[in-house]
Short mmCIF file of C-alpha atoms and ligand atoms in Angstrom, two decimals:
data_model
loop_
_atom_site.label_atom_id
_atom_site.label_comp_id
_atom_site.label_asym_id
_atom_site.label_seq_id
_atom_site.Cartn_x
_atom_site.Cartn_y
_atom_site.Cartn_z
CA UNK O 1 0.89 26.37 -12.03
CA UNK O 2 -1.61 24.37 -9.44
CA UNK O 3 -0.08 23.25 -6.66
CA UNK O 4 0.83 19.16 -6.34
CA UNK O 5 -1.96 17.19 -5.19
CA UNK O 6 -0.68 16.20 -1.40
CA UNK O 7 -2.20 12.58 -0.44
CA UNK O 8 -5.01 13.47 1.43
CA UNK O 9 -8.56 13.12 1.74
CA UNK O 10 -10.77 14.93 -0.21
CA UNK O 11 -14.38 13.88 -0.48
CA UNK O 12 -16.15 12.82 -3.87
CA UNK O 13 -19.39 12.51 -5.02
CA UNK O 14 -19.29 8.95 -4.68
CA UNK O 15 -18.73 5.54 -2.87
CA UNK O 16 -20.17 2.12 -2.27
CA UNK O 17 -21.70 0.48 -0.15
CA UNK O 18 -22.64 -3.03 0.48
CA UNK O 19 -24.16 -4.19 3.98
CA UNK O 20 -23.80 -8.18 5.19
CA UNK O 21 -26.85 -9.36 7.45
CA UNK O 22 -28.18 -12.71 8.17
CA UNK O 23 -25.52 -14.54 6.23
CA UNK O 24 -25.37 -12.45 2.97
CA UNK O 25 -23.73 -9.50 1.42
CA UNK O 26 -26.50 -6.65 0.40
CA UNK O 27 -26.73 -6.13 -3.92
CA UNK O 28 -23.92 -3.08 -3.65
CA UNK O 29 -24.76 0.41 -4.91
CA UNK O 30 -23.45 3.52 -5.18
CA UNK O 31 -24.33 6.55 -2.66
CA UNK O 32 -23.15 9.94 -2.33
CA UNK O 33 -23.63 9.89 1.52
CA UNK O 34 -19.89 10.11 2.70
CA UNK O 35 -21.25 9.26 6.95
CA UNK O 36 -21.90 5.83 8.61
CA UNK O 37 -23.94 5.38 11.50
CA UNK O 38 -23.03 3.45 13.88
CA UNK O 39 -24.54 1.89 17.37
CA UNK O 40 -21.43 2.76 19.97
CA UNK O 41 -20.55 -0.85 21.10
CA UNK O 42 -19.98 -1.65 16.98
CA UNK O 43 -17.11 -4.24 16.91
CA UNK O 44 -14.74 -1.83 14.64
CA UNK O 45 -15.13 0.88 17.44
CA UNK O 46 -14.83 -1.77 20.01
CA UNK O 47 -12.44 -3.97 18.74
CA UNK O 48 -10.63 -2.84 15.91
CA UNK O 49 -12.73 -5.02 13.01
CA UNK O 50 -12.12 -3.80 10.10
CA UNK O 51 -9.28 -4.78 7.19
CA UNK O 52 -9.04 -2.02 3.92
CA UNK O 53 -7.31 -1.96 0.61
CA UNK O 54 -5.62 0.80 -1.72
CA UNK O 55 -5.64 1.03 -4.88
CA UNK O 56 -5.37 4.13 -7.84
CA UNK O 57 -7.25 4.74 -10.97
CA UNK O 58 -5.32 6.88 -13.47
CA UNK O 59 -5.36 7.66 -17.06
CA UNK O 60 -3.23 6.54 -19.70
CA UNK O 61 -1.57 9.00 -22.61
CA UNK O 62 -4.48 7.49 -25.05
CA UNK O 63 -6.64 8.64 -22.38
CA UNK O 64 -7.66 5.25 -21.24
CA UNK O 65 -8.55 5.39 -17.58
CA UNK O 66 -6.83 2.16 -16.10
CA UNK O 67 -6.00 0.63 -12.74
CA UNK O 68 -3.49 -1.41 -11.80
CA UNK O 69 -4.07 -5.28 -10.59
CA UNK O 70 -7.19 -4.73 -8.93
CA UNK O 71 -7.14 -8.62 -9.00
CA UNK O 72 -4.09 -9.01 -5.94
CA UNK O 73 -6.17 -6.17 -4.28
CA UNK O 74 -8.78 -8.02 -3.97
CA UNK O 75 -7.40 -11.09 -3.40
CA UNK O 76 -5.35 -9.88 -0.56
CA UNK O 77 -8.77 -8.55 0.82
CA UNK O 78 -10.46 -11.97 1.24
CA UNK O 79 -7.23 -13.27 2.94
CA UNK O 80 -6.93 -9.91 5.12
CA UNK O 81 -11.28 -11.08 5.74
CA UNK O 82 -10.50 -14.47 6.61
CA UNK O 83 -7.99 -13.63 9.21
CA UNK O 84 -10.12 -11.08 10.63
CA UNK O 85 -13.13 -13.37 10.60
CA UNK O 86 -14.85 -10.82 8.58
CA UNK O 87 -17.34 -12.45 5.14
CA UNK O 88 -15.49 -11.82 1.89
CA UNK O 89 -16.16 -9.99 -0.78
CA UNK O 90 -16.36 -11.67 -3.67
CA UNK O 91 -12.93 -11.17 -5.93
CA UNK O 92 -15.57 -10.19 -9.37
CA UNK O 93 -17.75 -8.12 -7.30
CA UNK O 94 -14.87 -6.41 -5.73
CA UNK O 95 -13.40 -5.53 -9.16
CA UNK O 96 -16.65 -4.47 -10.46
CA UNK O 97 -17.37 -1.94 -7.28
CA UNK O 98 -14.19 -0.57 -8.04
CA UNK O 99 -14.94 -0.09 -11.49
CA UNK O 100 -18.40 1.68 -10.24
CA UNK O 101 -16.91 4.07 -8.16
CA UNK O 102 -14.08 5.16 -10.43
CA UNK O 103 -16.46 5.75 -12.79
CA UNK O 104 -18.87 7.28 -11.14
CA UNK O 105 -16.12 9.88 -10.09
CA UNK O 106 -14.26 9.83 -13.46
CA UNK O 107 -13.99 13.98 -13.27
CA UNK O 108 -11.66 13.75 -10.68
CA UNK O 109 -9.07 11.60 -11.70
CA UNK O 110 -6.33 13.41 -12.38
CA UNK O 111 -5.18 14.28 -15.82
CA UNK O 112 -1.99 12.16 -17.75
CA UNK O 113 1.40 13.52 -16.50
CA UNK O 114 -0.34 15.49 -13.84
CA UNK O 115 1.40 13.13 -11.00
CA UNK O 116 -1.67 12.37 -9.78
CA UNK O 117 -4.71 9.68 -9.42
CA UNK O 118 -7.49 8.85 -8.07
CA UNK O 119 -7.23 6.44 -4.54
CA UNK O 120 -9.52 4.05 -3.80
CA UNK O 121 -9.83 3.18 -0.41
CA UNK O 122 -11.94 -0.79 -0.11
CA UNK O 123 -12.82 -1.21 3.60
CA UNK O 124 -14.52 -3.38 6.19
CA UNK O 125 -16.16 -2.64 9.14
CA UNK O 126 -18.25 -5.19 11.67
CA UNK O 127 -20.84 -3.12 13.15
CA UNK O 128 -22.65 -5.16 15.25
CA UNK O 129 -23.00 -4.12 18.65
CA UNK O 130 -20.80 -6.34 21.10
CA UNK O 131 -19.35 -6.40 24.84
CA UNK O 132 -17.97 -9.39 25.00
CA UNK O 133 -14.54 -10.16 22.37
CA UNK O 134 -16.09 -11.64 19.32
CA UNK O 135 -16.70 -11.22 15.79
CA UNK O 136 -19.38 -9.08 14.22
CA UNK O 137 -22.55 -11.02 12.76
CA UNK O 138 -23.24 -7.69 10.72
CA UNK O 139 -20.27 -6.13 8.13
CA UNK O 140 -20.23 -2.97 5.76
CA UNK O 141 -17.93 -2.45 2.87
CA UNK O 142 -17.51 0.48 0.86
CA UNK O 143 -15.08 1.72 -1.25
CA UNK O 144 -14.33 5.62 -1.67
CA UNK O 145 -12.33 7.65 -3.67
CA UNK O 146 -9.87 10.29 -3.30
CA UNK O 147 -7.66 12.31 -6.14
CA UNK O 148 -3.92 12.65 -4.39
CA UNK O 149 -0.36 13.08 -5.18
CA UNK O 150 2.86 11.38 -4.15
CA UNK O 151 2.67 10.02 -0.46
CA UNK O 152 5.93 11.53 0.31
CA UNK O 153 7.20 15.08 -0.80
CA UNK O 154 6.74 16.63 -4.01
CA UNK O 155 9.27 16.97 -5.87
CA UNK O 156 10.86 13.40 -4.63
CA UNK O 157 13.20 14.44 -1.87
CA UNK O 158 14.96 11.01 -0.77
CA UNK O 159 13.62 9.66 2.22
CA UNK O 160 15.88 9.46 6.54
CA UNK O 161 14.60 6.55 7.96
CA UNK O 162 15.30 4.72 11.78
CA UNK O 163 15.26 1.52 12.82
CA UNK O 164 11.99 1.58 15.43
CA UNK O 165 12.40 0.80 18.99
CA UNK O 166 8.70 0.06 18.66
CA UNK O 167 7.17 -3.05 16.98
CA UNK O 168 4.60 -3.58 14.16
CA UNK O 169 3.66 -7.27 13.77
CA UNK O 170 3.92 -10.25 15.92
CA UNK O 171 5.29 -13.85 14.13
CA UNK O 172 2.05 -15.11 13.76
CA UNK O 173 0.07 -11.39 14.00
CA UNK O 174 -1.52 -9.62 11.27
CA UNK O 175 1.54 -8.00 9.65
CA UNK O 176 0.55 -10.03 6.89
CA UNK O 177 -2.93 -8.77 6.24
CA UNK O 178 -3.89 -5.19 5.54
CA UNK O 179 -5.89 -4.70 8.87
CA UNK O 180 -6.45 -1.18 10.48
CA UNK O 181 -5.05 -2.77 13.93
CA UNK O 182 -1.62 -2.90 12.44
CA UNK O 183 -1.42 1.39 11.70
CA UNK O 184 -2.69 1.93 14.86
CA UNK O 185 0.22 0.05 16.09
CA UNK O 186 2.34 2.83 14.33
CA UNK O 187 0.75 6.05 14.91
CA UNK O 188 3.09 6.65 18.35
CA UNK O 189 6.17 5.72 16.03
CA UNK O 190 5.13 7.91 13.17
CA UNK O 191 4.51 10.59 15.30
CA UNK O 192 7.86 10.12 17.63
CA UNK O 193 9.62 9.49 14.04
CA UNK O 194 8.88 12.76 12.59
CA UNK O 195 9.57 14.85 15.83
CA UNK O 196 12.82 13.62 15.74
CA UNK O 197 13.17 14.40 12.14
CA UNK O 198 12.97 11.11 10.74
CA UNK O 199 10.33 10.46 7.48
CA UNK O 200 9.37 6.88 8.69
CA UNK O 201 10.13 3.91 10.71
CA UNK O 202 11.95 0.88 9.74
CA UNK O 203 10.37 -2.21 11.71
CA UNK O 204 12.32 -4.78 12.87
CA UNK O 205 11.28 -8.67 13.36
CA UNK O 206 9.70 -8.39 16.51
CA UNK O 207 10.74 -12.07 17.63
CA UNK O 208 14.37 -11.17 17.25
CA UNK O 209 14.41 -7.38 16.55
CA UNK O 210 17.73 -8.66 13.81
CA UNK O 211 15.86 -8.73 10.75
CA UNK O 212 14.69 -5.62 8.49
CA UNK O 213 11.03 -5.67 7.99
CA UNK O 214 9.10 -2.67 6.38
CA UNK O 215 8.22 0.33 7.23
CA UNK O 216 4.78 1.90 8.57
CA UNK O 217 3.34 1.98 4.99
CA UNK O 218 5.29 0.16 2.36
CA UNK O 219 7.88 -2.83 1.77
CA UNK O 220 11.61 -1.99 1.36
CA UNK O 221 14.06 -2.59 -1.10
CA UNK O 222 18.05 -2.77 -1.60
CA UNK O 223 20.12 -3.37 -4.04
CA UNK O 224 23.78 -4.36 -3.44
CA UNK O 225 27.09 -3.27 -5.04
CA UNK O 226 26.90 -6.38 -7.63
CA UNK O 227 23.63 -5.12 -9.25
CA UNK O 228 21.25 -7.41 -6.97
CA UNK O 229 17.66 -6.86 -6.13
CA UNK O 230 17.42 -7.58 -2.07
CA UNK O 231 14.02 -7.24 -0.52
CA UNK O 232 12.85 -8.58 2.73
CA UNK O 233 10.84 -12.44 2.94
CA UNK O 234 8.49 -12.51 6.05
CA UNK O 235 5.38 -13.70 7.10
CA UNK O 236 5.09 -10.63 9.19
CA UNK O 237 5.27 -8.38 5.98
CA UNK O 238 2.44 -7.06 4.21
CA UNK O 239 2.71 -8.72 -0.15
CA UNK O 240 2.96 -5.69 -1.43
CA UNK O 241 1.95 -5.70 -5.23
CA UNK O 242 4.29 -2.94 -6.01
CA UNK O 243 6.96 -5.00 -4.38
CA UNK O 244 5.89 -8.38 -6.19
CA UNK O 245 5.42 -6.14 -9.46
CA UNK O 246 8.73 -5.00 -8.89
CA UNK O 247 10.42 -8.31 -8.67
CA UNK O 248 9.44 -9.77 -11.51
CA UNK O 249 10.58 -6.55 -13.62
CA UNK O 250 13.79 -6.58 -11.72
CA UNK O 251 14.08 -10.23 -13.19
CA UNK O 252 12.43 -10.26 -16.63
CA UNK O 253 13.06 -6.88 -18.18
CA UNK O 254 16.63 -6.24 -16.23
CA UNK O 255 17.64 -9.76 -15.54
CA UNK O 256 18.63 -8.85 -12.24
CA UNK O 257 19.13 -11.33 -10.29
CA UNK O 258 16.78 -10.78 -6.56
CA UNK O 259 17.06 -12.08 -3.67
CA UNK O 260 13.48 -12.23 -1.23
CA UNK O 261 14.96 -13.71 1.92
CA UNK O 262 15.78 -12.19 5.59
CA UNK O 263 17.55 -9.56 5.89
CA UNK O 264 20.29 -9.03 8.96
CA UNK O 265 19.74 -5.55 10.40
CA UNK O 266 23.63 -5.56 10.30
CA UNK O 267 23.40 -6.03 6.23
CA UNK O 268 22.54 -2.71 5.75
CA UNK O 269 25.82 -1.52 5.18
CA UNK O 270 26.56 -3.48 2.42
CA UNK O 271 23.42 -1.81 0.43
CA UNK O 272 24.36 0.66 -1.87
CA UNK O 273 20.56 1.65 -2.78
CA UNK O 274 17.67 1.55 -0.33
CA UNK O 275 13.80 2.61 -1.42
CA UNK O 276 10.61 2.26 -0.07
CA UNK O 277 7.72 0.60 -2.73
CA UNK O 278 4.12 0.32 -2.56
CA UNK O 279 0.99 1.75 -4.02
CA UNK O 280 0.85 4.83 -2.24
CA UNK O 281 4.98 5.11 -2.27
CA UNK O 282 5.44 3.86 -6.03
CA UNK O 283 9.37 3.66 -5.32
CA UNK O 284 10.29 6.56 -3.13
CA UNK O 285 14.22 6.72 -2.36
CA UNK O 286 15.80 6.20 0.79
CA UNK O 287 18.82 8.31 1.63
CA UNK O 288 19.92 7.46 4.86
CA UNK O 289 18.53 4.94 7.73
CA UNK O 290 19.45 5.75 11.76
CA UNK O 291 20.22 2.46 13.83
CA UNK O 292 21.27 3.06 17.49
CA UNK O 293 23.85 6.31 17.19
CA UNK O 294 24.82 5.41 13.30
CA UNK O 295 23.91 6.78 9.99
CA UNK O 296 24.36 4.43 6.94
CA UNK O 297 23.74 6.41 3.95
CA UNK O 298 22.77 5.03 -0.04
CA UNK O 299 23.69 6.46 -3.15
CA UNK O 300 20.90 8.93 -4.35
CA UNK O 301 22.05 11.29 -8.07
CA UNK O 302 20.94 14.55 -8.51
CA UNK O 303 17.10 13.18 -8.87
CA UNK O 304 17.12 11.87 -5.22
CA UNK O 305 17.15 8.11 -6.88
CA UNK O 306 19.79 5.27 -6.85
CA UNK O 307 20.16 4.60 -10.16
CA UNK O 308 19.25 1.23 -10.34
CA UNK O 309 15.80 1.79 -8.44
CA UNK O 310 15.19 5.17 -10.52
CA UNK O 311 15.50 2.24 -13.49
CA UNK O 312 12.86 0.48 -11.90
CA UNK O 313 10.84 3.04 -11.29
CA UNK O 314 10.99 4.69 -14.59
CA UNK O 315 9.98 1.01 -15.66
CA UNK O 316 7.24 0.14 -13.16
CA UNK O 317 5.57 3.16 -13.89
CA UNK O 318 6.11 2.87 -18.23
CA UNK O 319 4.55 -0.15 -17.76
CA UNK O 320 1.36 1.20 -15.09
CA UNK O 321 1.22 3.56 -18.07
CA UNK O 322 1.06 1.60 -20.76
CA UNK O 323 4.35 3.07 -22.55
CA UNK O 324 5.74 -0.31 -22.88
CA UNK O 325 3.78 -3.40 -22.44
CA UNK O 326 4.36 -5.22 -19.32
CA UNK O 327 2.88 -8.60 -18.45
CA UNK O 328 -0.39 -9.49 -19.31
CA UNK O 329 -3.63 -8.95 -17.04
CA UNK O 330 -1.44 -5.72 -15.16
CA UNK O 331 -2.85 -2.90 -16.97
CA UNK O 332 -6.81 -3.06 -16.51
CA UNK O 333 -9.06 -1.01 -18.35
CA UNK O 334 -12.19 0.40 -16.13
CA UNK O 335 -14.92 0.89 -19.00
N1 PLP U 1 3.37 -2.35 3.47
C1 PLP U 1 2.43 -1.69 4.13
C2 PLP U 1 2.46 -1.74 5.60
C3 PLP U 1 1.44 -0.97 3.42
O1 PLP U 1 0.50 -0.31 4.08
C4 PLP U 1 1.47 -0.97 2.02
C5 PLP U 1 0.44 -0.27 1.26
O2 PLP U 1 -0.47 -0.83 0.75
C6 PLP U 1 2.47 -1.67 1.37
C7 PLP U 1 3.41 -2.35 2.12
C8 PLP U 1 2.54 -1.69 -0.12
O3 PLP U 1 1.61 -2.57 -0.66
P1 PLP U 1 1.03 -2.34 -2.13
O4 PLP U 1 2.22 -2.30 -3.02
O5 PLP U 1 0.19 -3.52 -2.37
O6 PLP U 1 0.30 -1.06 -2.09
C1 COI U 2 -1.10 2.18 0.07
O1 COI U 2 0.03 2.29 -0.39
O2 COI U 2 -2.10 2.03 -0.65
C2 COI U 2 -1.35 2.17 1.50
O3 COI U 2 -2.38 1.70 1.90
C3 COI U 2 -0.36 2.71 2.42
C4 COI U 2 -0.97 3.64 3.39
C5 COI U 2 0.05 3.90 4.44
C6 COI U 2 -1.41 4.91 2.75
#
């Protein structure tokens, strides 16, 4: 049998690329030249601008080759633009790039029930040469693709978690925005996380360090002895569209009743499930999370899952697969 696709880059024959000079965005097109040249003083080398997206292309048991709501991607984009003072991409024109490139790489999206997809990465850069702190005059986008597998361990293999002494976001940062700045804010974590054993980093509300946050790469969810969906509200968060997705199946195909509100750090041990959602993550299970000298453990059954959040999963991803129709708009066809 082949070996499970890890996620990880793996170059394919093509991208796109759109350049913004004197006030305008270039008519995109696709390339197959995976480099970008750059003057040294560019403002993403300099100072960090550039904001990205994530989002997979996979196929469908009819075969259909579908993503899922490109539409919040690219919504999310234009707000993570505006906040980095970077020109948006138009939400059409970002859907229709996507479309291009998965496309134009349609051989290596994974097959049906393979586990795997194909990962678009949507980025930013400002690459105008600057000394002084300001904004780029001169942008590129792109969007590549990748094929990968599960973000953490194949087969699922419930996740140890710590709170972080480190922080993430500030109140009124960029935690809400999907800009680069914020993961290079967690690469010392990540890497101090998993020499000490742990699989990721919990981030606290930096204003208070009381309140549960998210991790390095995706939102977080709970669910309590009575059957209730608890997931994190803040600002300081990134939306994640798994997360939102997740909600509203929680509430309209479960009736669950959810809860998106703050979180005490010293709730945790009421939780009996914990999971980590987001594109990359789907729902990956949480086993245990380490807070200064204690372990609180969740339920996982022999599958790694809580049961409750193996529901969801088992739903979220029936309905990313078109098994059982889910709202409309979620499922979108790339012809
Ligand atoms: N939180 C962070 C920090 C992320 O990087 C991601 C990944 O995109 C998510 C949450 C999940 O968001 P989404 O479900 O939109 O992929
Ligand atoms: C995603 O889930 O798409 C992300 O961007 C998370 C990233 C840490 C890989």
């Amino acid at each position: 049998m082949d070996k499970p696709l890890k996620f990880a880059y793996s170059k394919t024959p093509y991208r796109y690329v759109s350049y913004f000079k004197d006030g305008k965005w270039s008519k995109g097109e696709l390339t197959t030249n995976d480099t970008i040249t750059l003057s040294e003083s560019a403002c993403v080398l300099q100072y960090a601008q550039t904001c990205f997206e994530g989002l997979k292309a996979y196929k469908t048991k009819e075969g259909k080759i579908v993503c899922f709501r490109p539409d919040l991607n690219a919504e999310r984009m234009i707000s993570s633009c505006e906040r980095m003072k970077m020109p948006p991409i138009d939400k059409e024109e970002f859907i229709k790039a996507c479309m291009k490139v998965i496309k134009a790489n349609e051989n290596y999206i994974p097959e049906f029930g393979s586990g795997g997809s194909l990962y678009l990465r949507p980025f930013m850069i400002g690459t105008t040469p600057v000394l002084g702190v300001k904004p780029s005059l001169e942008f590129e986008f792109r969007i590549f693709a990748s094929p990968v597998g599960a973000y953490f361990s194949t087969p699922v293999k419930p996740l140890n978690l710590r709170i972080c002494d480190l922080d993430r976001a500030a109140p009124n940062g960029t935690g809400g925005i999907k800009a680069g700045l914020n993961y290079a804010m967690s690469l010392y974590a990540i890497v101090d996380a998993h020499e000490k054993g742990f699989d990721e980093n919990v981030y606290l509300d930096s204003a208070s360090r009381t309140y549960i946050e998210e991790t390095g790469g995706a939102n977080i969810l709970f669910v309590t002895k009575d059957n209730k969906l608890v997931t994190p509200s803040s600002p300081s968060i990134l939306p994640s569209i798994t997360r939102r997705s997740i909600v509203q199946i929680a509430r309209d195909y479960l009736h669950m009743e959810v809860e998106e509100r703050r979180i005490h750090v010293d709730e945790l041990e009421n939780f009996v499930e914990c999971g980590l959602c987001g594109t990359a993550a789907v729902i990956s299970p949480v086993k245990t999370i380490y807070n200064q000298g204690k372990t609180i453990s969740f339920e996982v059954n022999e599958n790694g899952f809580g049961n409750v959040l193996e529901k969801l999963r088992h739903l979220l991803m029936d309905i990313q697969q078109e098994n059982i129709e889910g709202p409309s708009g979620w499922v979108f066809e790339i012809k």
